[in-house]
Coordinates of C-alpha atoms and ligand atoms in Angstrom, one line a residue:
M1 CA 136.9 140.4 28.4
L2 CA 137.9 142.3 31.5
N3 CA 140.2 139.5 32.5
S4 CA 142.0 139.3 29.2
K5 CA 142.4 143.1 29.0
M6 CA 143.8 143.3 32.5
G7 CA 146.1 140.3 31.8
C8 CA 147.5 142.1 28.8
C9 CA 148.0 145.3 30.6
L10 CA 150.0 143.5 33.3
L11 CA 152.0 141.6 30.7
S12 CA 152.8 144.7 28.7
G13 CA 153.8 146.5 31.8
S14 CA 156.0 143.7 33.1
V15 CA 158.0 143.2 29.9
G16 CA 158.4 146.9 29.6
L17 CA 156.4 147.6 26.5
V18 CA 154.9 150.6 28.1
S19 CA 154.6 152.5 24.8
L20 CA 152.5 149.7 23.4
L21 CA 150.2 149.5 26.4
S22 CA 147.7 152.0 25.2
V23 CA 147.5 150.4 21.8
I24 CA 147.1 146.9 23.0
C25 CA 144.8 147.5 25.8
S26 CA 142.5 149.8 24.1
V27 CA 141.0 147.0 22.0
A28 CA 139.8 143.5 22.7
A29 CA 142.4 140.9 21.7
I30 CA 141.7 138.5 18.9
G31 CA 142.7 134.9 19.2
V32 CA 143.6 132.3 16.5
N33 CA 143.3 128.6 16.1
W34 CA 146.6 126.9 15.4
G35 CA 146.2 123.5 13.9
T36 CA 149.0 121.3 12.8
Q37 CA 147.6 118.7 10.3
S38 CA 150.1 119.6 7.7
T39 CA 152.6 117.6 5.7
H40 CA 155.1 120.4 6.1
P41 CA 154.4 122.3 9.3
L42 CA 156.4 125.4 10.0
P43 CA 158.6 125.0 13.2
P44 CA 156.7 126.1 16.3
E45 CA 159.3 128.8 16.9
T46 CA 158.6 130.3 13.5
I47 CA 154.8 130.4 14.2
V48 CA 155.2 131.9 17.6
R49 CA 157.3 134.6 16.0
M50 CA 154.5 135.2 13.6
L51 CA 152.0 135.5 16.4
R52 CA 154.2 138.0 18.1
D53 CA 154.9 140.0 15.0
N54 CA 151.2 140.3 14.4
Q55 CA 150.5 141.0 18.1
I56 CA 148.1 138.0 18.4
Q57 CA 147.7 137.4 22.1
K58 CA 145.6 134.3 22.3
V59 CA 145.9 130.9 20.6
K60 CA 143.8 127.8 20.7
L61 CA 145.4 124.4 20.1
F62 CA 143.9 121.0 19.3
D63 CA 146.3 119.0 21.4
A64 CA 149.1 119.6 23.8
D65 CA 152.2 119.1 21.7
Y66 CA 155.3 119.5 23.7
G67 CA 157.3 121.5 21.2
T68 CA 154.4 123.8 20.5
L69 CA 153.9 124.6 24.1
R70 CA 157.7 125.0 24.7
A71 CA 157.7 127.6 21.9
L72 CA 154.9 129.5 23.6
G73 CA 156.7 129.7 26.9
K74 CA 157.6 133.2 28.3
T75 CA 155.6 134.9 25.5
G76 CA 152.6 135.8 27.6
I77 CA 150.3 134.6 24.8
E78 CA 147.1 133.1 26.3
V79 CA 146.8 129.4 25.4
M80 CA 143.9 127.0 25.2
V81 CA 145.2 123.5 25.0
G82 CA 143.1 120.7 23.6
I83 CA 142.2 117.1 24.5
P84 CA 141.3 115.2 21.3
N85 CA 138.0 113.3 21.3
D86 CA 139.7 109.9 21.2
M87 CA 141.1 110.5 24.7
L88 CA 137.6 111.3 26.2
Y89 CA 136.8 107.7 26.9
T90 CA 140.0 107.2 29.0
F91 CA 139.5 110.4 31.0
A92 CA 135.8 109.6 31.6
N93 CA 136.8 106.3 33.1
S94 CA 140.0 107.2 34.9
E95 CA 140.6 110.2 37.1
K96 CA 144.2 109.1 37.4
A97 CA 144.6 109.4 33.6
A98 CA 143.2 112.9 33.7
E99 CA 145.6 113.8 36.5
K100 CA 148.5 112.5 34.5
W101 CA 147.4 114.5 31.5
V102 CA 147.1 117.7 33.5
S103 CA 150.4 117.1 35.2
K104 CA 152.3 116.4 32.0
N105 CA 150.5 118.7 29.6
V106 CA 149.5 121.6 31.8
S107 CA 151.3 121.9 35.1
V108 CA 154.8 121.3 33.7
H109 CA 154.3 123.9 31.0
I110 CA 152.9 126.5 33.4
N111 CA 155.4 125.9 36.2
E112 CA 158.6 125.2 34.4
H113 CA 158.2 126.7 30.9
H114 CA 156.1 129.7 31.9
V115 CA 153.3 129.0 29.3
N116 CA 150.3 131.1 29.9
I117 CA 147.7 128.3 29.7
R118 CA 144.2 129.6 30.5
Y119 CA 141.9 127.0 29.2
V120 CA 141.7 123.2 28.5
A121 CA 139.3 122.3 25.7
V122 CA 137.9 118.9 26.6
G123 CA 137.1 117.3 23.2
N124 CA 136.5 119.0 19.9
E125 CA 132.9 119.3 18.7
P126 CA 132.2 115.8 20.4
F127 CA 128.5 116.0 19.7
L128 CA 128.7 116.4 16.0
A129 CA 126.1 114.3 14.3
T130 CA 128.7 112.6 12.2
Y131 CA 130.1 110.9 15.3
N132 CA 126.9 109.0 15.8
G133 CA 126.8 109.8 19.5
S134 CA 130.2 108.1 20.2
F135 CA 131.2 110.7 22.7
L136 CA 127.8 111.6 24.2
S137 CA 128.3 109.7 27.5
T138 CA 132.0 110.3 27.9
T139 CA 132.3 114.1 27.4
Y140 CA 130.8 115.2 30.6
P141 CA 132.6 112.7 33.0
A142 CA 135.9 113.6 31.2
L143 CA 135.2 117.3 31.7
R144 CA 134.6 116.7 35.4
H145 CA 137.7 114.6 35.9
V146 CA 139.9 117.1 34.1
Q147 CA 138.5 120.0 36.2
N148 CA 139.1 117.9 39.4
A149 CA 142.7 117.3 38.2
L150 CA 143.2 121.0 37.7
I151 CA 142.0 121.8 41.1
R152 CA 144.2 119.1 42.6
A153 CA 147.1 120.7 40.7
N154 CA 146.3 124.0 42.3
L155 CA 145.3 125.4 38.9
G156 CA 141.6 125.6 39.5
N157 CA 141.4 129.3 39.3
Q158 CA 144.0 130.0 36.7
V159 CA 142.9 127.3 34.1
K160 CA 139.3 126.8 33.1
V161 CA 137.8 123.8 31.3
T162 CA 135.4 124.2 28.4
V163 CA 134.0 122.0 25.5
P164 CA 134.2 123.5 22.0
L165 CA 130.8 122.6 20.5
N166 CA 129.5 123.0 17.0
A167 CA 126.6 125.4 16.7
D168 CA 124.5 122.4 15.7
V169 CA 124.0 121.5 19.4
Y170 CA 121.2 124.1 19.5
A171 CA 118.4 125.0 17.1
S172 CA 115.4 127.2 17.0
S173 CA 111.9 125.7 16.9
T174 CA 110.6 128.9 15.2
D175 CA 113.6 129.8 12.9
Y176 CA 114.0 132.9 15.1
P177 CA 116.7 133.3 17.7
S178 CA 114.1 133.6 20.4
G179 CA 113.0 130.0 19.7
G180 CA 116.5 128.7 20.6
D181 CA 117.0 125.6 22.7
F182 CA 119.5 122.7 22.8
R183 CA 118.8 119.9 20.4
T184 CA 116.2 117.6 21.8
D185 CA 118.3 114.4 21.3
I186 CA 121.2 115.8 23.4
H187 CA 119.2 118.1 25.7
D188 CA 120.1 116.3 29.0
Y189 CA 123.8 116.0 28.1
M190 CA 123.9 119.7 27.3
L191 CA 122.3 120.6 30.6
D192 CA 124.8 118.5 32.5
I193 CA 127.7 120.3 30.7
V194 CA 126.2 123.8 30.9
K195 CA 125.4 123.5 34.7
F196 CA 129.0 122.2 35.3
L197 CA 130.5 125.1 33.3
S198 CA 128.4 127.6 35.2
D199 CA 129.3 126.1 38.6
S200 CA 133.0 126.1 37.8
G201 CA 133.2 129.6 36.4
S202 CA 134.0 128.3 32.9
P203 CA 132.8 129.6 29.5
F204 CA 130.7 127.9 26.9
T205 CA 132.6 127.6 23.6
V206 CA 130.8 127.5 20.3
N207 CA 132.0 127.3 16.7
I208 CA 129.9 129.3 14.2
Y209 CA 130.3 129.0 10.4
P210 CA 128.2 131.1 8.1
F211 CA 130.4 129.7 5.3
I212 CA 129.2 126.2 5.9
S213 CA 125.6 127.4 5.8
L214 CA 126.2 129.0 2.4
Y215 CA 128.1 125.9 1.2
S216 CA 125.4 123.4 2.2
N217 CA 122.4 125.5 1.1
P218 CA 122.4 126.9 -2.4
N219 CA 119.5 129.1 -1.5
F220 CA 121.2 130.7 1.4
P221 CA 121.3 134.5 0.9
V222 CA 125.0 135.4 0.4
E223 CA 124.8 138.8 1.9
Y224 CA 123.4 137.4 5.1
A225 CA 126.7 135.6 5.7
F226 CA 128.6 139.0 5.8
F227 CA 128.5 142.0 8.1
D228 CA 127.8 144.8 5.7
G229 CA 124.1 145.1 6.5
N230 CA 123.0 144.5 2.9
A231 CA 120.9 141.4 3.6
T232 CA 117.2 141.3 4.0
P233 CA 117.0 141.4 7.8
L234 CA 115.4 138.8 10.0
V235 CA 113.0 140.4 12.4
D236 CA 112.5 138.6 15.7
G237 CA 109.9 140.4 17.8
G238 CA 111.5 143.8 18.5
T239 CA 115.0 142.7 17.3
T240 CA 116.4 143.0 13.8
Y241 CA 119.2 140.7 12.6
F242 CA 121.3 141.7 9.7
N243 CA 123.7 138.8 9.6
M244 CA 123.7 135.1 10.3
F245 CA 126.3 135.2 13.0
D246 CA 124.3 137.5 15.3
A247 CA 121.2 135.4 14.8
N248 CA 123.0 132.2 15.4
Y249 CA 124.9 133.4 18.5
D250 CA 121.7 134.8 20.0
T251 CA 119.9 131.5 19.4
L252 CA 122.5 130.1 21.8
V253 CA 122.0 133.0 24.2
W254 CA 118.3 132.2 24.2
A255 CA 118.9 128.5 24.7
L256 CA 121.1 129.3 27.7
Q257 CA 118.6 131.7 29.1
K258 CA 115.7 129.4 28.6
N259 CA 117.5 126.8 30.7
G260 CA 118.5 129.2 33.5
Y261 CA 122.0 130.1 32.4
G262 CA 121.5 133.4 30.7
N263 CA 124.7 134.8 32.1
L264 CA 127.1 132.0 31.1
P265 CA 130.1 133.6 29.3
I266 CA 130.5 132.5 25.7
I267 CA 133.7 132.1 23.7
V268 CA 133.5 131.8 19.9
G269 CA 136.0 129.0 19.5
E270 CA 136.1 129.0 15.7
I271 CA 134.9 131.4 13.1
G272 CA 136.4 132.1 9.7
W273 CA 136.2 131.8 5.9
P274 CA 138.3 129.6 3.6
T275 CA 140.1 130.9 0.5
D276 CA 140.0 128.0 -1.9
G277 CA 138.3 124.7 -2.8
D278 CA 134.8 126.0 -3.4
R279 CA 133.2 128.7 -5.5
N280 CA 132.4 130.8 -2.4
A281 CA 135.9 130.2 -0.9
N282 CA 138.3 132.9 -2.1
P283 CA 140.5 135.6 -0.6
I284 CA 138.0 138.4 -1.4
Y285 CA 135.1 136.8 0.5
A286 CA 137.5 135.6 3.3
Q287 CA 138.8 139.1 3.8
R288 CA 135.4 140.6 3.7
F289 CA 134.1 138.1 6.3
N290 CA 137.0 138.2 8.7
Q291 CA 137.6 141.9 8.5
G292 CA 133.8 142.5 8.8
Y293 CA 133.7 140.4 11.9
M294 CA 136.8 142.0 13.4
M295 CA 135.4 145.5 12.9
S296 CA 131.9 144.9 14.1
H297 CA 132.4 142.3 16.9
I298 CA 135.9 142.7 18.2
L299 CA 137.1 146.2 17.6
G300 CA 133.8 147.8 17.2
G301 CA 132.7 145.9 20.3
K302 CA 129.1 146.0 19.3
G303 CA 128.4 142.4 20.0
T304 CA 125.0 141.0 19.3
P305 CA 121.5 142.3 20.1
M306 CA 121.3 139.9 23.1
R307 CA 124.9 140.3 24.2
P308 CA 126.3 143.7 23.5
G309 CA 130.1 144.2 23.9
P310 CA 133.2 142.7 22.3
I311 CA 133.1 138.9 21.8
D312 CA 135.9 136.7 23.0
T313 CA 136.9 135.0 19.7
Y314 CA 139.4 132.7 18.1
L315 CA 139.7 133.0 14.3
F316 CA 139.8 129.8 12.3
S317 CA 142.5 129.7 11.4
L318 CA 146.0 130.9 11.6
I319 CA 147.5 128.7 8.9
D320 CA 146.4 126.2 6.1
E321 CA 146.7 122.5 6.9
D322 CA 147.2 120.3 3.8
S323 CA 146.6 117.0 5.4
K324 CA 143.2 117.7 6.9
S325 CA 140.4 115.3 5.9
I326 CA 138.4 116.7 2.9
D327 CA 135.2 114.8 3.9
P328 CA 133.5 118.1 4.8
G329 CA 134.6 119.6 1.4
N330 CA 137.7 120.7 -0.5
F331 CA 137.8 124.0 1.3
E332 CA 138.8 122.3 4.5
R333 CA 142.5 122.7 3.7
H334 CA 142.2 126.5 3.1
W335 CA 141.0 128.2 6.3
G336 CA 144.2 130.0 7.1
I337 CA 144.7 133.7 7.1
F338 CA 148.2 132.6 6.1
Y339 CA 149.2 129.9 3.6
Y340 CA 150.9 126.8 5.0
D341 CA 154.3 128.4 4.5
G342 CA 153.4 131.5 6.5
R343 CA 152.7 133.9 3.6
P344 CA 149.8 136.3 4.3
K345 CA 146.8 135.8 2.0
Y346 CA 145.2 139.2 2.2
Q347 CA 145.1 142.5 4.1
L348 CA 143.6 142.0 7.5
S349 CA 143.6 144.6 10.3
L350 CA 143.8 142.9 13.7
G351 CA 143.2 146.1 15.5
N352 CA 146.8 146.7 16.5
S353 CA 149.6 148.6 14.8
N354 CA 149.8 146.2 11.9
N355 CA 147.8 148.7 9.8
G356 CA 146.1 146.0 7.8
S357 CA 149.3 144.2 6.7
L358 CA 149.8 140.8 8.2
V359 CA 153.4 140.0 8.9
G360 CA 154.5 136.7 7.3
A361 CA 156.7 134.0 8.7
K362 CA 160.4 134.9 8.8
N363 CA 163.3 132.9 7.4
V364 CA 161.3 130.2 5.7
R365 CA 163.4 127.9 3.6
Y366 CA 162.1 126.5 0.4
L367 CA 163.4 123.6 -1.7
E368 CA 164.9 124.2 -5.2
R369 CA 162.8 126.1 -7.8
K370 CA 161.7 123.1 -9.9
W371 CA 158.4 121.6 -10.7
C372 CA 157.1 118.3 -11.9
V373 CA 154.8 118.7 -15.0
M374 CA 153.3 116.6 -17.8
K375 CA 155.8 115.9 -20.6
P376 CA 155.0 117.9 -23.7
S377 CA 155.3 114.7 -25.7
A378 CA 152.8 112.8 -23.5
H379 CA 149.3 112.3 -24.7
L380 CA 146.1 113.3 -22.9
E381 CA 144.5 110.1 -24.1
D382 CA 147.2 107.9 -22.6
S383 CA 145.5 105.2 -20.4
Q384 CA 147.9 105.9 -17.6
V385 CA 146.9 109.5 -17.2
A386 CA 143.7 108.9 -15.1
P387 CA 145.3 106.4 -12.6
S388 CA 148.4 108.7 -12.3
V389 CA 146.3 111.7 -11.5
S390 CA 144.2 109.8 -9.0
Y391 CA 147.3 108.5 -7.3
A392 CA 148.9 112.0 -7.1
C393 CA 145.7 113.6 -5.9
Y394 CA 145.0 110.9 -3.3
H395 CA 148.4 111.3 -1.7
A396 CA 148.9 115.0 -2.3
D397 CA 146.5 117.9 -2.5
C398 CA 144.3 118.8 -5.5
T399 CA 141.8 120.8 -3.6
S400 CA 142.7 123.9 -5.7
L401 CA 141.4 122.2 -8.8
G402 CA 137.8 122.2 -9.9
Y403 CA 134.9 124.5 -10.4
G404 CA 135.2 128.0 -8.8
T405 CA 138.7 127.3 -7.3
S406 CA 142.0 129.2 -7.8
C407 CA 143.0 126.8 -10.5
S408 CA 139.7 126.4 -12.3
G409 CA 141.1 128.2 -15.3
L410 CA 143.6 125.5 -16.1
D411 CA 143.3 123.4 -19.3
A412 CA 143.4 119.6 -19.1
R413 CA 147.2 119.3 -19.5
S414 CA 147.9 121.9 -16.8
N415 CA 145.4 120.2 -14.6
I416 CA 147.4 117.0 -14.8
S417 CA 150.6 118.9 -14.3
Y418 CA 149.2 120.5 -11.2
A419 CA 148.4 117.1 -9.7
F420 CA 151.9 115.7 -10.6
N421 CA 153.6 118.8 -9.1
S422 CA 151.6 118.6 -5.9
Y423 CA 152.7 115.0 -5.3
Y424 CA 156.3 115.9 -6.3
Q425 CA 156.4 118.8 -3.8
I426 CA 154.7 116.9 -1.0
S427 CA 157.3 114.2 -1.5
N428 CA 160.1 116.8 -1.1
Q429 CA 161.0 116.7 -4.8
A430 CA 162.3 113.2 -4.5
E431 CA 163.4 112.0 -8.0
D432 CA 161.1 109.0 -7.8
A433 CA 158.1 111.3 -7.2
C434 CA 158.1 112.6 -10.7
K435 CA 157.9 109.3 -12.5
F436 CA 154.3 108.9 -13.6
S437 CA 154.5 106.1 -16.2
G438 CA 156.7 108.2 -18.4
L439 CA 154.2 111.0 -18.5
S440 CA 156.1 113.5 -16.4
T441 CA 159.2 115.5 -16.4
V442 CA 160.9 118.0 -14.1
T443 CA 161.1 121.7 -15.3
N444 CA 162.8 124.8 -14.0
S445 CA 160.2 127.2 -15.4
D446 CA 157.3 128.1 -13.2
P447 CA 154.0 126.7 -14.6
S448 CA 151.9 129.0 -12.3
F449 CA 149.1 130.6 -14.2
G450 CA 147.0 133.6 -13.0
N451 CA 145.9 133.0 -9.5
C452 CA 146.8 129.3 -9.8
R453 CA 150.1 128.8 -8.0
F454 CA 152.2 125.7 -8.6
G455 CA 154.0 125.6 -5.3
I456 CA 157.5 124.9 -4.2
T457 CA 157.5 123.1 -0.9
I458 CA 159.4 124.2 2.2
E459 CA 162.2 122.2 3.6
P460 CA 160.7 119.3 5.5
D461 CA 162.5 119.5 8.9
Y462 CA 164.6 122.6 9.1
G463 CA 163.2 124.0 12.3
G464 CA 162.3 121.6 15.0
S465 CA 165.1 120.3 17.3
E466 CA 165.2 117.0 15.4
G467 CA 165.7 118.9 12.2
R468 CA 168.5 121.0 13.7
T469 CA 170.2 117.9 15.2
G470 CA 169.9 116.1 11.9
R471 CA 171.4 118.9 9.9
C472 CA 174.2 119.4 12.5
F473 CA 175.0 115.7 12.3
R474 CA 175.1 115.8 8.5
R475 CA 177.4 118.8 8.5
L476 CA 179.7 117.0 11.0
L477 CA 179.8 114.0 8.7
V478 CA 180.7 116.1 5.7
L479 CA 183.4 117.9 7.8
L480 CA 184.8 114.6 9.0
S481 CA 184.9 113.0 5.6
G482 CA 186.6 116.1 4.3
L483 CA 189.3 115.8 7.0
V484 CA 189.8 112.1 6.3
L485 CA 190.2 113.0 2.6
I486 CA 192.8 115.7 3.4
L487 CA 194.6 113.3 5.7
L488 CA 194.7 110.6 3.0
T489 CA 196.0 113.0 0.5
I490 CA 198.8 114.2 2.8
L491 CA 199.7 110.7 3.7
Ligands
NAG501 C1 149.9 114.9 26.6 O1 149.4 115.4 25.3 C2 149.9 114.7 24.2 C3 149.4 115.5 23.0 O2 148.1 115.7 22.9 C4 149.4 113.3 24.3 O3 149.9 112.6 23.2 C5 149.9 112.7 25.6 O4 149.4 111.4 25.7 C6 149.5 113.5 26.8 N1 150.1 113.0 28.0 C7 149.5 112.3 29.0 C8 150.3 111.9 30.1 O5 148.3 112.1 28.9
NAG502 C1 128.3 106.7 11.8 O1 127.3 105.9 11.1 C2 127.5 105.8 9.7 C3 126.3 105.1 9.2 O2 125.8 104.2 10.1 C4 128.8 105.1 9.4 O3 129.0 105.1 8.0 C5 129.9 105.9 10.0 O4 131.2 105.3 9.8 C6 129.7 106.1 11.5 N1 130.7 107.0 12.0 C7 131.4 106.9 13.2 C8 132.4 107.9 13.5 O5 131.2 105.9 13.9
NAG503 C1 148.4 152.5 6.7 O1 147.7 152.1 5.5 C2 147.1 153.2 4.8 C3 146.3 152.7 3.6 O2 146.7 151.3 3.3 C4 148.2 154.2 4.3 O3 147.7 155.2 3.6 C5 149.0 154.7 5.6 O4 150.1 155.5 5.2 C6 149.5 153.5 6.4 N1 150.1 154.0 7.7 C7 151.2 153.5 8.2 C8 151.6 154.1 9.5 O5 151.9 152.6 7.6
NAG504 C1 140.7 119.6 -13.7 O1 140.5 118.8 -12.6 C2 139.4 119.0 -11.8 C3 139.5 118.1 -10.6 O2 140.0 116.8 -10.9 C4 138.2 118.7 -12.7 O3 137.0 119.0 -11.9 C5 138.2 119.7 -13.9 O4 137.1 119.4 -14.7 C6 139.5 119.5 -14.7 N1 139.5 120.4 -15.8 C7 139.9 120.1 -17.0 C8 139.9 121.2 -18.0 O5 140.2 119.0 -17.3

């Protein structure tokens, strides 16, 4: 905490934002996760502008995309870059590969592009039960090799390694935080990692999701997920817990303490609430959760009973990603505090001068206002309806349909139209993408209904350098052909 506050004071001073100094530095900074599994990602420059407009000072990435890091250059924003799980094996077995990665994906950006990289996340929840132990033996050696590479690049003090882990790496034998310890099947692996983090002055990173607890357990007391203090508290010896986050976080603190690392710094790498795709995923709950967490744990600085003080946190997430796997659930594509196109979803005070209003993305360009819908003359009973809808939903995104979602109020026809339109938009309104066995047609009147929004997609490639070059080239062609035409006419 101290570090990030000092860093931000120095930064504000050096770029001359002296008037902002007191505002920014009086509160702990909130970070956000910036994922890019999207069919239509906004250009990195647009997102970085959003981060700055909202005074978000820390960002966590899941890889080390060149364009993304370039866009973060000279902004002062603290960056955690990520190494995907599928690279762990290589780095575990080759120190040279780790060195190459550090040189290309960290050193260059720090030294030449002035990106404020502070952390390298080695793997992403590599010990999740769904991975069947695939990354158990490679995570720790990869962590060591990346750290060695950072030291060799003279970045050992400036850039710290960490491993974002799911909260399922620990559990309590008593159901109370004080019974916390690392899961028995991975206990030794965890101790290797924890000792290494401690020795190298690195933080423990944990992702905590009260929403998932509510989603996977119908008997979970809803109020216990939130921070309003309305839940029946959990009393652990002399300590009372009013929300799941505190209890879960302190279970980790106990686990660390029990194994001799009670002072290891902890970062909350992911925390958040989705807005669609499940009956408990909506903007009201998301706002309540995120704002409650901000107020109590970041701005309020209360921390947890075991660890008072503001918590270093990265919200999950900045922006929706419509091509994320929905294996965990349909909510998976709706974690953003912004929609995929950079529109804010709800009021959220980040503790700076934004006064509760998130600032959306600037200069976003949309395709034409037209939608693909079911033809009025088409029949619901048509045998092609079901396969057409399946096809559309498989390739596009129907996670806003179904019980308790934003489009749950649609009738059968509108349901089908929603699927068709989603496919049409994801296909950039290609003519061929609205030809569902004669069942569909293009319309200019917005079929949106209540909270259910039939989207218009954004231009596919208007931002990145490729997009710009492509557009430039097209314009040049048009210009040239115009000239040729004029010449021909004259001659
Ligand atoms: C740098 O990171 C990118 C994105 O994660 C990855 O594709 C690339 O292989 C990395 N470079 C090296 C030299 O490892
Ligand atoms: C894990 O094991 C299950 C069942 O044995 C299998 O279906 C799944 O594909 C495996 N996952 C991975 C990532 O290996
Ligand atoms: C901040 O928001 C509150 C309530 O939404 C409003 O009353 C107040 O005027 C706003 N202040 C500024 C400076 O915009
Ligand atoms: C709309 O589609 C969803 C998802 O395919 C389904 O769960 C729901 O029952 C459908 N509603 C109607 C009215 O057909």
